[in-house]
Amino acid sequence: MITLILTQDGTSRPLHFDQSPITFGRSKDNTVALPNDRKVSRKHAKIERAGSVWKISDLDSGNGTKVNGLRIDVHELALEDQIKIGDAELVVRAIEEEETSESNLTTDVNLGSVE
C-alpha cells in the first residue's frame, strides 16, 4: 500500500492505494482526476508498483512531473518525497512493501470545485 497526502487549493486529503497503476491527469478517467488545473495534462503521470517498490513516471506531459523539485521521467518513490503535478502537491507518507491480497483501491477522486 502507498499513502499520499494531496494538497490542492489549500485543502489536504490522504489518498490510500493498494493496487497499481494510479494515474493522474485532467481527464475524469484517471484514478486521481485534477480537472480544473490547466497545468495538468489529460494523462499526466502514473504511480505503479514494480516488485517491492513504487515508481512514478511522467507520461510525456506538457509541464512535466517534479519530485523533490527536480523534473523526472521515472523515479523510485521514498517516504516524504514531494511530488508536483501542475498546482497539486503530493507527499509520500507511507509505503508498505508487501502486497496484500485484498483490493482496496481508492478510486475516482475528482477534485473539481472545492468549496
Tab-separated table of N, CA and C in Angstrom:
chain	number	residue	atom	x	y	z
A	1	MET	N	0.836	-1.167	0.000
A	1	MET	CA	0.000	0.000	0.000
A	1	MET	C	0.886	1.236	0.000
A	2	ILE	N	0.390	2.295	-0.644
A	2	ILE	CA	1.068	3.589	-0.613
A	2	ILE	C	0.052	4.627	-0.164
A	3	THR	N	0.495	5.525	0.698
A	3	THR	CA	-0.351	6.610	1.166
A	3	THR	C	0.279	7.929	0.749
A	4	LEU	N	-0.515	8.759	0.102
A	4	LEU	CA	-0.094	10.085	-0.349
A	4	LEU	C	-0.972	11.124	0.321
A	5	ILE	N	-0.409	12.278	0.613
A	5	ILE	CA	-1.195	13.419	1.072
A	5	ILE	C	-1.254	14.388	-0.105
A	6	LEU	N	-2.463	14.622	-0.592
A	6	LEU	CA	-2.679	15.516	-1.732
A	6	LEU	C	-3.101	16.878	-1.214
A	7	THR	N	-2.380	17.920	-1.632
A	7	THR	CA	-2.737	19.293	-1.289
A	7	THR	C	-2.989	20.044	-2.576
A	8	GLN	N	-4.191	20.636	-2.653
A	8	GLN	CA	-4.570	21.428	-3.818
A	8	GLN	C	-5.541	22.500	-3.355
A	9	ASP	N	-5.320	23.721	-3.812
A	9	ASP	CA	-6.172	24.852	-3.453
A	9	ASP	C	-6.308	25.003	-1.938
A	10	GLY	N	-5.219	24.758	-1.204
A	10	GLY	CA	-5.220	24.939	0.236
A	10	GLY	C	-5.891	23.829	1.025
A	11	THR	N	-6.348	22.788	0.348
A	11	THR	CA	-7.012	21.668	1.015
A	11	THR	C	-6.151	20.422	0.888
A	12	SER	N	-5.990	19.705	2.007
A	12	SER	CA	-5.204	18.469	2.005
A	12	SER	C	-6.108	17.295	2.328
A	13	ARG	N	-5.794	16.162	1.696
A	13	ARG	CA	-6.529	14.931	1.987
A	13	ARG	C	-5.612	13.744	1.751
A	14	PRO	N	-5.777	12.694	2.575
A	14	PRO	CA	-4.981	11.489	2.359
A	14	PRO	C	-5.587	10.623	1.261
A	15	LEU	N	-4.727	9.970	0.500
A	15	LEU	CA	-5.133	9.021	-0.525
A	15	LEU	C	-4.401	7.717	-0.252
A	16	HIS	N	-5.140	6.611	-0.160
A	16	HIS	CA	-4.559	5.300	0.133
A	16	HIS	C	-4.809	4.384	-1.059
A	17	PHE	N	-3.761	3.723	-1.535
A	17	PHE	CA	-3.871	2.839	-2.687
A	17	PHE	C	-3.216	1.501	-2.397
A	18	ASP	N	-3.918	0.426	-2.750
A	18	ASP	CA	-3.373	-0.922	-2.599
A	18	ASP	C	-2.876	-1.497	-3.913
A	19	GLN	N	-3.423	-1.029	-5.023
A	19	GLN	CA	-3.067	-1.606	-6.312
A	19	GLN	C	-2.596	-0.523	-7.260
A	20	SER	N	-1.927	-0.949	-8.307
A	20	SER	CA	-1.418	-0.005	-9.288
A	20	SER	C	-1.872	-0.449	-10.671
A	21	PRO	N	-1.800	0.400	-11.656
A	21	PRO	CA	-1.258	1.762	-11.607
A	21	PRO	C	-2.267	2.762	-11.054
A	22	ILE	N	-1.733	3.867	-10.578
A	22	ILE	CA	-2.512	5.011	-10.110
A	22	ILE	C	-2.213	6.127	-11.104
A	23	THR	N	-3.222	6.589	-11.806
A	23	THR	CA	-2.995	7.603	-12.831
A	23	THR	C	-3.488	8.968	-12.371
A	24	PHE	N	-2.807	10.006	-12.846
A	24	PHE	CA	-3.116	11.391	-12.513
A	24	PHE	C	-3.279	12.181	-13.801
A	25	GLY	N	-4.262	13.069	-13.843
A	25	GLY	CA	-4.437	13.913	-15.007
A	25	GLY	C	-5.764	14.650	-14.974
A	26	ARG	N	-5.974	15.501	-15.981
A	26	ARG	CA	-7.217	16.276	-16.070
A	26	ARG	C	-8.414	15.427	-16.457
A	27	SER	N	-8.193	14.362	-17.221
A	27	SER	CA	-9.285	13.511	-17.678
A	27	SER	C	-9.945	12.805	-16.501
A	28	LYS	N	-11.278	12.727	-16.535
A	28	LYS	CA	-12.007	12.117	-15.420
A	28	LYS	C	-11.797	10.613	-15.324
A	29	ASP	N	-11.209	9.974	-16.342
A	29	ASP	CA	-10.971	8.536	-16.265
A	29	ASP	C	-9.653	8.184	-15.574
A	30	ASN	N	-8.948	9.171	-15.028
A	30	ASN	CA	-7.762	8.915	-14.219
A	30	ASN	C	-8.181	8.470	-12.826
A	31	THR	N	-7.288	7.757	-12.150
A	31	THR	CA	-7.554	7.372	-10.765
A	31	THR	C	-7.732	8.627	-9.917
A	32	VAL	N	-6.848	9.596	-10.100
A	32	VAL	CA	-6.949	10.892	-9.424
A	32	VAL	C	-7.116	11.946	-10.512
A	33	ALA	N	-8.344	12.442	-10.641
A	33	ALA	CA	-8.639	13.457	-11.655
A	33	ALA	C	-8.408	14.845	-11.078
A	34	LEU	N	-7.694	15.668	-11.837
A	34	LEU	CA	-7.402	17.053	-11.466
A	34	LEU	C	-7.943	17.951	-12.581
A	35	PRO	N	-9.275	17.981	-12.761
A	35	PRO	CA	-9.874	18.576	-13.957
A	35	PRO	C	-9.766	20.087	-14.073
A	36	ASN	N	-9.575	20.788	-12.978
A	36	ASN	CA	-9.573	22.251	-13.030
A	36	ASN	C	-8.186	22.863	-13.096
A	37	ASP	N	-7.160	22.052	-13.255
A	37	ASP	CA	-5.784	22.548	-13.280
A	37	ASP	C	-5.279	22.511	-14.723
A	38	ARG	N	-5.204	23.661	-15.345
A	38	ARG	CA	-4.791	23.742	-16.755
A	38	ARG	C	-3.314	23.404	-16.959
A	39	LYS	N	-2.531	23.327	-15.884
A	39	LYS	CA	-1.121	22.940	-15.995
A	39	LYS	C	-0.951	21.419	-16.060
A	40	VAL	N	-2.053	20.696	-15.844
A	40	VAL	CA	-2.026	19.233	-15.824
A	40	VAL	C	-2.506	18.709	-17.171
A	41	SER	N	-1.778	17.761	-17.744
A	41	SER	CA	-2.181	17.121	-18.994
A	41	SER	C	-3.329	16.151	-18.731
A	42	ARG	N	-4.032	15.786	-19.798
A	42	ARG	CA	-5.131	14.830	-19.645
A	42	ARG	C	-4.644	13.525	-19.026
A	43	LYS	N	-3.525	13.034	-19.468
A	43	LYS	CA	-2.849	11.855	-18.899
A	43	LYS	C	-1.461	12.333	-18.503
A	44	HIS	N	-1.282	12.685	-17.256
A	44	HIS	CA	-0.083	13.403	-16.834
A	44	HIS	C	1.010	12.487	-16.266
A	45	ALA	N	0.646	11.656	-15.285
A	45	ALA	CA	1.650	10.835	-14.598
A	45	ALA	C	0.984	9.577	-14.059
A	46	LYS	N	1.824	8.599	-13.715
A	46	LYS	CA	1.285	7.397	-13.070
A	46	LYS	C	2.271	6.905	-12.033
A	47	ILE	N	1.706	6.299	-10.996
A	47	ILE	CA	2.491	5.627	-9.966
A	47	ILE	C	2.130	4.159	-10.056
A	48	GLU	N	3.170	3.321	-10.052
A	48	GLU	CA	2.898	1.890	-10.108
A	48	GLU	C	3.914	1.120	-9.295
A	49	ARG	N	3.469	-0.062	-8.855
A	49	ARG	CA	4.347	-0.954	-8.112
A	49	ARG	C	5.240	-1.683	-9.106
A	50	ALA	N	6.529	-1.760	-8.785
A	50	ALA	CA	7.489	-2.524	-9.574
A	50	ALA	C	8.215	-3.434	-8.598
A	51	GLY	N	7.704	-4.647	-8.446
A	51	GLY	CA	8.259	-5.555	-7.438
A	51	GLY	C	7.898	-5.059	-6.057
A	52	SER	N	8.900	-4.754	-5.255
A	52	SER	CA	8.638	-4.295	-3.892
A	52	SER	C	8.705	-2.771	-3.760
A	53	VAL	N	8.872	-2.060	-4.868
A	53	VAL	CA	8.981	-0.602	-4.803
A	53	VAL	C	7.851	0.045	-5.608
A	54	TRP	N	7.631	1.313	-5.350
A	54	TRP	CA	6.663	2.119	-6.090
A	54	TRP	C	7.440	3.148	-6.896
A	55	LYS	N	7.047	3.325	-8.154
A	55	LYS	CA	7.721	4.284	-9.037
A	55	LYS	C	6.689	5.233	-9.627
A	56	ILE	N	7.113	6.481	-9.824
A	56	ILE	CA	6.285	7.449	-10.523
A	56	ILE	C	6.912	7.706	-11.888
A	57	SER	N	6.065	7.805	-12.899
A	57	SER	CA	6.519	8.079	-14.265
A	57	SER	C	5.729	9.246	-14.826
A	58	ASP	N	6.420	10.154	-15.486
A	58	ASP	CA	5.755	11.209	-16.228
A	58	ASP	C	5.285	10.607	-17.548
A	59	LEU	N	4.094	10.947	-17.983
A	59	LEU	CA	3.530	10.389	-19.216
A	59	LEU	C	3.666	11.378	-20.369
A	60	ASP	N	4.871	11.910	-20.549
A	60	ASP	CA	5.152	12.903	-21.589
A	60	ASP	C	4.222	14.104	-21.490
A	61	SER	N	3.990	14.541	-20.263
A	61	SER	CA	3.112	15.685	-20.023
A	61	SER	C	3.765	16.973	-20.514
A	62	GLY	N	2.943	17.955	-20.797
A	62	GLY	CA	3.449	19.235	-21.289
A	62	GLY	C	4.290	19.984	-20.273
A	63	ASN	N	3.876	19.980	-19.012
A	63	ASN	CA	4.577	20.744	-17.978
A	63	ASN	C	5.453	19.891	-17.074
A	64	GLY	N	5.475	18.591	-17.295
A	64	GLY	CA	6.353	17.715	-16.527
A	64	GLY	C	5.849	17.388	-15.139
A	65	THR	N	6.536	16.446	-14.533
A	65	THR	CA	6.278	15.999	-13.166
A	65	THR	C	7.567	16.205	-12.391
A	66	LYS	N	7.453	16.767	-11.202
A	66	LYS	CA	8.640	17.005	-10.377
A	66	LYS	C	8.566	16.189	-9.099
A	67	VAL	N	9.726	15.686	-8.684
A	67	VAL	CA	9.866	15.022	-7.394
A	67	VAL	C	11.010	15.716	-6.672
A	68	ASN	N	10.703	16.233	-5.498
A	68	ASN	CA	11.690	16.958	-4.687
A	68	ASN	C	12.336	18.094	-5.480
A	69	GLY	N	11.517	18.753	-6.305
A	69	GLY	CA	11.968	19.922	-7.050
A	69	GLY	C	12.643	19.635	-8.379
A	70	LEU	N	12.872	18.363	-8.705
A	70	LEU	CA	13.548	18.003	-9.948
A	70	LEU	C	12.576	17.340	-10.916
A	71	ARG	N	12.625	17.778	-12.174
A	71	ARG	CA	11.776	17.169	-13.199
A	71	ARG	C	12.255	15.739	-13.456
A	72	ILE	N	11.305	14.796	-13.509
A	72	ILE	CA	11.663	13.385	-13.655
A	72	ILE	C	10.970	12.765	-14.864
A	73	ASP	N	11.554	11.687	-15.337
A	73	ASP	CA	10.878	10.806	-16.283
A	73	ASP	C	10.327	9.620	-15.491
A	74	VAL	N	11.207	8.982	-14.700
A	74	VAL	CA	10.839	7.883	-13.807
A	74	VAL	C	11.618	8.071	-12.513
A	75	HIS	N	10.961	7.812	-11.378
A	75	HIS	CA	11.624	7.993	-10.085
A	75	HIS	C	11.095	6.949	-9.115
A	76	GLU	N	11.985	6.277	-8.390
A	76	GLU	CA	11.588	5.343	-7.338
A	76	GLU	C	11.204	6.153	-6.104
A	77	LEU	N	9.987	5.960	-5.625
A	77	LEU	CA	9.485	6.772	-4.523
A	77	LEU	C	10.005	6.302	-3.169
A	78	ALA	N	10.211	7.281	-2.285
A	78	ALA	CA	10.634	7.040	-0.914
A	78	ALA	C	9.759	7.885	0.007
A	79	LEU	N	9.758	7.548	1.288
A	79	LEU	CA	8.992	8.323	2.257
A	79	LEU	C	9.370	9.797	2.206
A	80	GLU	N	8.363	10.628	2.304
A	80	GLU	CA	8.489	12.091	2.327
A	80	GLU	C	8.867	12.704	0.985
A	81	ASP	N	8.938	11.917	-0.084
A	81	ASP	CA	9.137	12.514	-1.407
A	81	ASP	C	7.989	13.487	-1.680
A	82	GLN	N	8.327	14.614	-2.276
A	82	GLN	CA	7.344	15.635	-2.613
A	82	GLN	C	7.165	15.654	-4.128
A	83	ILE	N	5.930	15.388	-4.550
A	83	ILE	CA	5.596	15.296	-5.968
A	83	ILE	C	4.784	16.512	-6.355
A	84	LYS	N	5.107	17.092	-7.502
A	84	LYS	CA	4.378	18.256	-8.006
A	84	LYS	C	3.824	17.910	-9.381
A	85	ILE	N	2.498	17.970	-9.502
A	85	ILE	CA	1.791	17.746	-10.763
A	85	ILE	C	0.901	18.964	-10.962
A	86	GLY	N	1.274	19.841	-11.867
A	86	GLY	CA	0.545	21.104	-12.009
A	86	GLY	C	0.630	21.865	-10.698
A	87	ASP	N	-0.518	22.339	-10.200
A	87	ASP	CA	-0.543	23.042	-8.916
A	87	ASP	C	-0.744	22.097	-7.739
A	88	ALA	N	-0.993	20.831	-8.012
A	88	ALA	CA	-1.200	19.835	-6.954
A	88	ALA	C	0.139	19.373	-6.397
A	89	GLU	N	0.176	19.210	-5.081
A	89	GLU	CA	1.355	18.686	-4.407
A	89	GLU	C	0.973	17.420	-3.672
A	90	LEU	N	1.815	16.405	-3.802
A	90	LEU	CA	1.597	15.148	-3.099
A	90	LEU	C	2.841	14.819	-2.301
A	91	VAL	N	2.648	14.298	-1.104
A	91	VAL	CA	3.763	13.870	-0.267
A	91	VAL	C	3.550	12.399	0.046
A	92	VAL	N	4.597	11.602	-0.119
A	92	VAL	CA	4.532	10.179	0.198
A	92	VAL	C	4.634	10.029	1.714
A	93	ARG	N	3.567	9.526	2.341
A	93	ARG	CA	3.532	9.387	3.801
A	93	ARG	C	3.795	7.969	4.274
A	94	ALA	N	3.422	6.977	3.466
A	94	ALA	CA	3.637	5.586	3.877
A	94	ALA	C	3.795	4.714	2.649
A	95	ILE	N	4.703	3.757	2.771
A	95	ILE	CA	4.889	2.745	1.735
A	95	ILE	C	5.004	1.404	2.448
A	96	GLU	N	4.092	0.514	2.127
A	96	GLU	CA	4.179	-0.841	2.646
A	96	GLU	C	4.674	-1.704	1.505
A	97	GLU	N	5.747	-2.443	1.740
A	97	GLU	CA	6.393	-3.184	0.670
A	97	GLU	C	5.696	-4.487	0.327
A	98	GLU	N	4.960	-5.071	1.271
A	98	GLU	CA	4.304	-6.337	0.994
A	98	GLU	C	2.997	-6.110	0.270
A	99	GLU	N	2.746	-6.934	-0.744
A	99	GLU	CA	1.482	-6.850	-1.459
A	99	GLU	C	0.406	-7.496	-0.606
A	100	THR	N	-0.812	-6.961	-0.696
A	100	THR	CA	-1.931	-7.538	0.029
A	100	THR	C	-2.827	-8.275	-0.949
A	101	SER	N	-3.590	-9.219	-0.435
A	101	SER	CA	-4.479	-9.985	-1.300
A	101	SER	C	-5.799	-9.268	-1.529
A	102	GLU	N	-6.118	-8.302	-0.684
A	102	GLU	CA	-7.344	-7.545	-0.860
A	102	GLU	C	-7.114	-6.429	-1.861
A	103	SER	N	-8.164	-6.033	-2.530
A	103	SER	CA	-8.034	-4.931	-3.487
A	103	SER	C	-8.841	-3.743	-2.991
A	104	ASN	N	-8.252	-3.015	-2.063
A	104	ASN	CA	-8.876	-1.810	-1.524
A	104	ASN	C	-8.259	-0.606	-2.217
A	105	LEU	N	-8.794	-0.246	-3.353
A	105	LEU	CA	-8.247	0.837	-4.152
A	105	LEU	C	-9.144	2.047	-4.020
A	106	THR	N	-8.564	3.164	-3.623
A	106	THR	CA	-9.306	4.406	-3.601
A	106	THR	C	-9.333	4.913	-5.035
A	107	THR	N	-10.527	5.036	-5.592
A	107	THR	CA	-10.630	5.406	-6.994
A	107	THR	C	-11.517	6.608	-7.189
A	108	ASP	N	-11.482	7.101	-8.398
A	108	ASP	CA	-12.363	8.172	-8.844
A	108	ASP	C	-12.341	9.374	-7.920
A	109	VAL	N	-11.156	9.836	-7.584
A	109	VAL	CA	-11.021	11.041	-6.796
A	109	VAL	C	-11.120	12.200	-7.761
A	110	ASN	N	-12.200	12.931	-7.693
A	110	ASN	CA	-12.414	14.066	-8.588
A	110	ASN	C	-12.287	15.333	-7.764
A	111	LEU	N	-11.283	16.110	-8.049
A	111	LEU	CA	-11.029	17.327	-7.279
A	111	LEU	C	-11.448	18.540	-8.094
A	112	GLY	N	-12.635	18.496	-8.615
A	112	GLY	CA	-13.174	19.600	-9.385
A	112	GLY	C	-13.244	20.842	-8.534
A	113	SER	N	-14.395	21.308	-8.236
A	113	SER	CA	-14.532	22.519	-7.438
A	113	SER	C	-14.522	22.155	-5.965
A	114	VAL	N	-13.658	22.794	-5.219
A	114	VAL	CA	-13.564	22.600	-3.779
A	114	VAL	C	-14.167	23.836	-3.132
A	115	GLU	N	-15.141	23.619	-2.273
A	115	GLU	CA	-15.799	24.752	-1.629
A	115	GLU	C	-15.351	24.887	-0.212
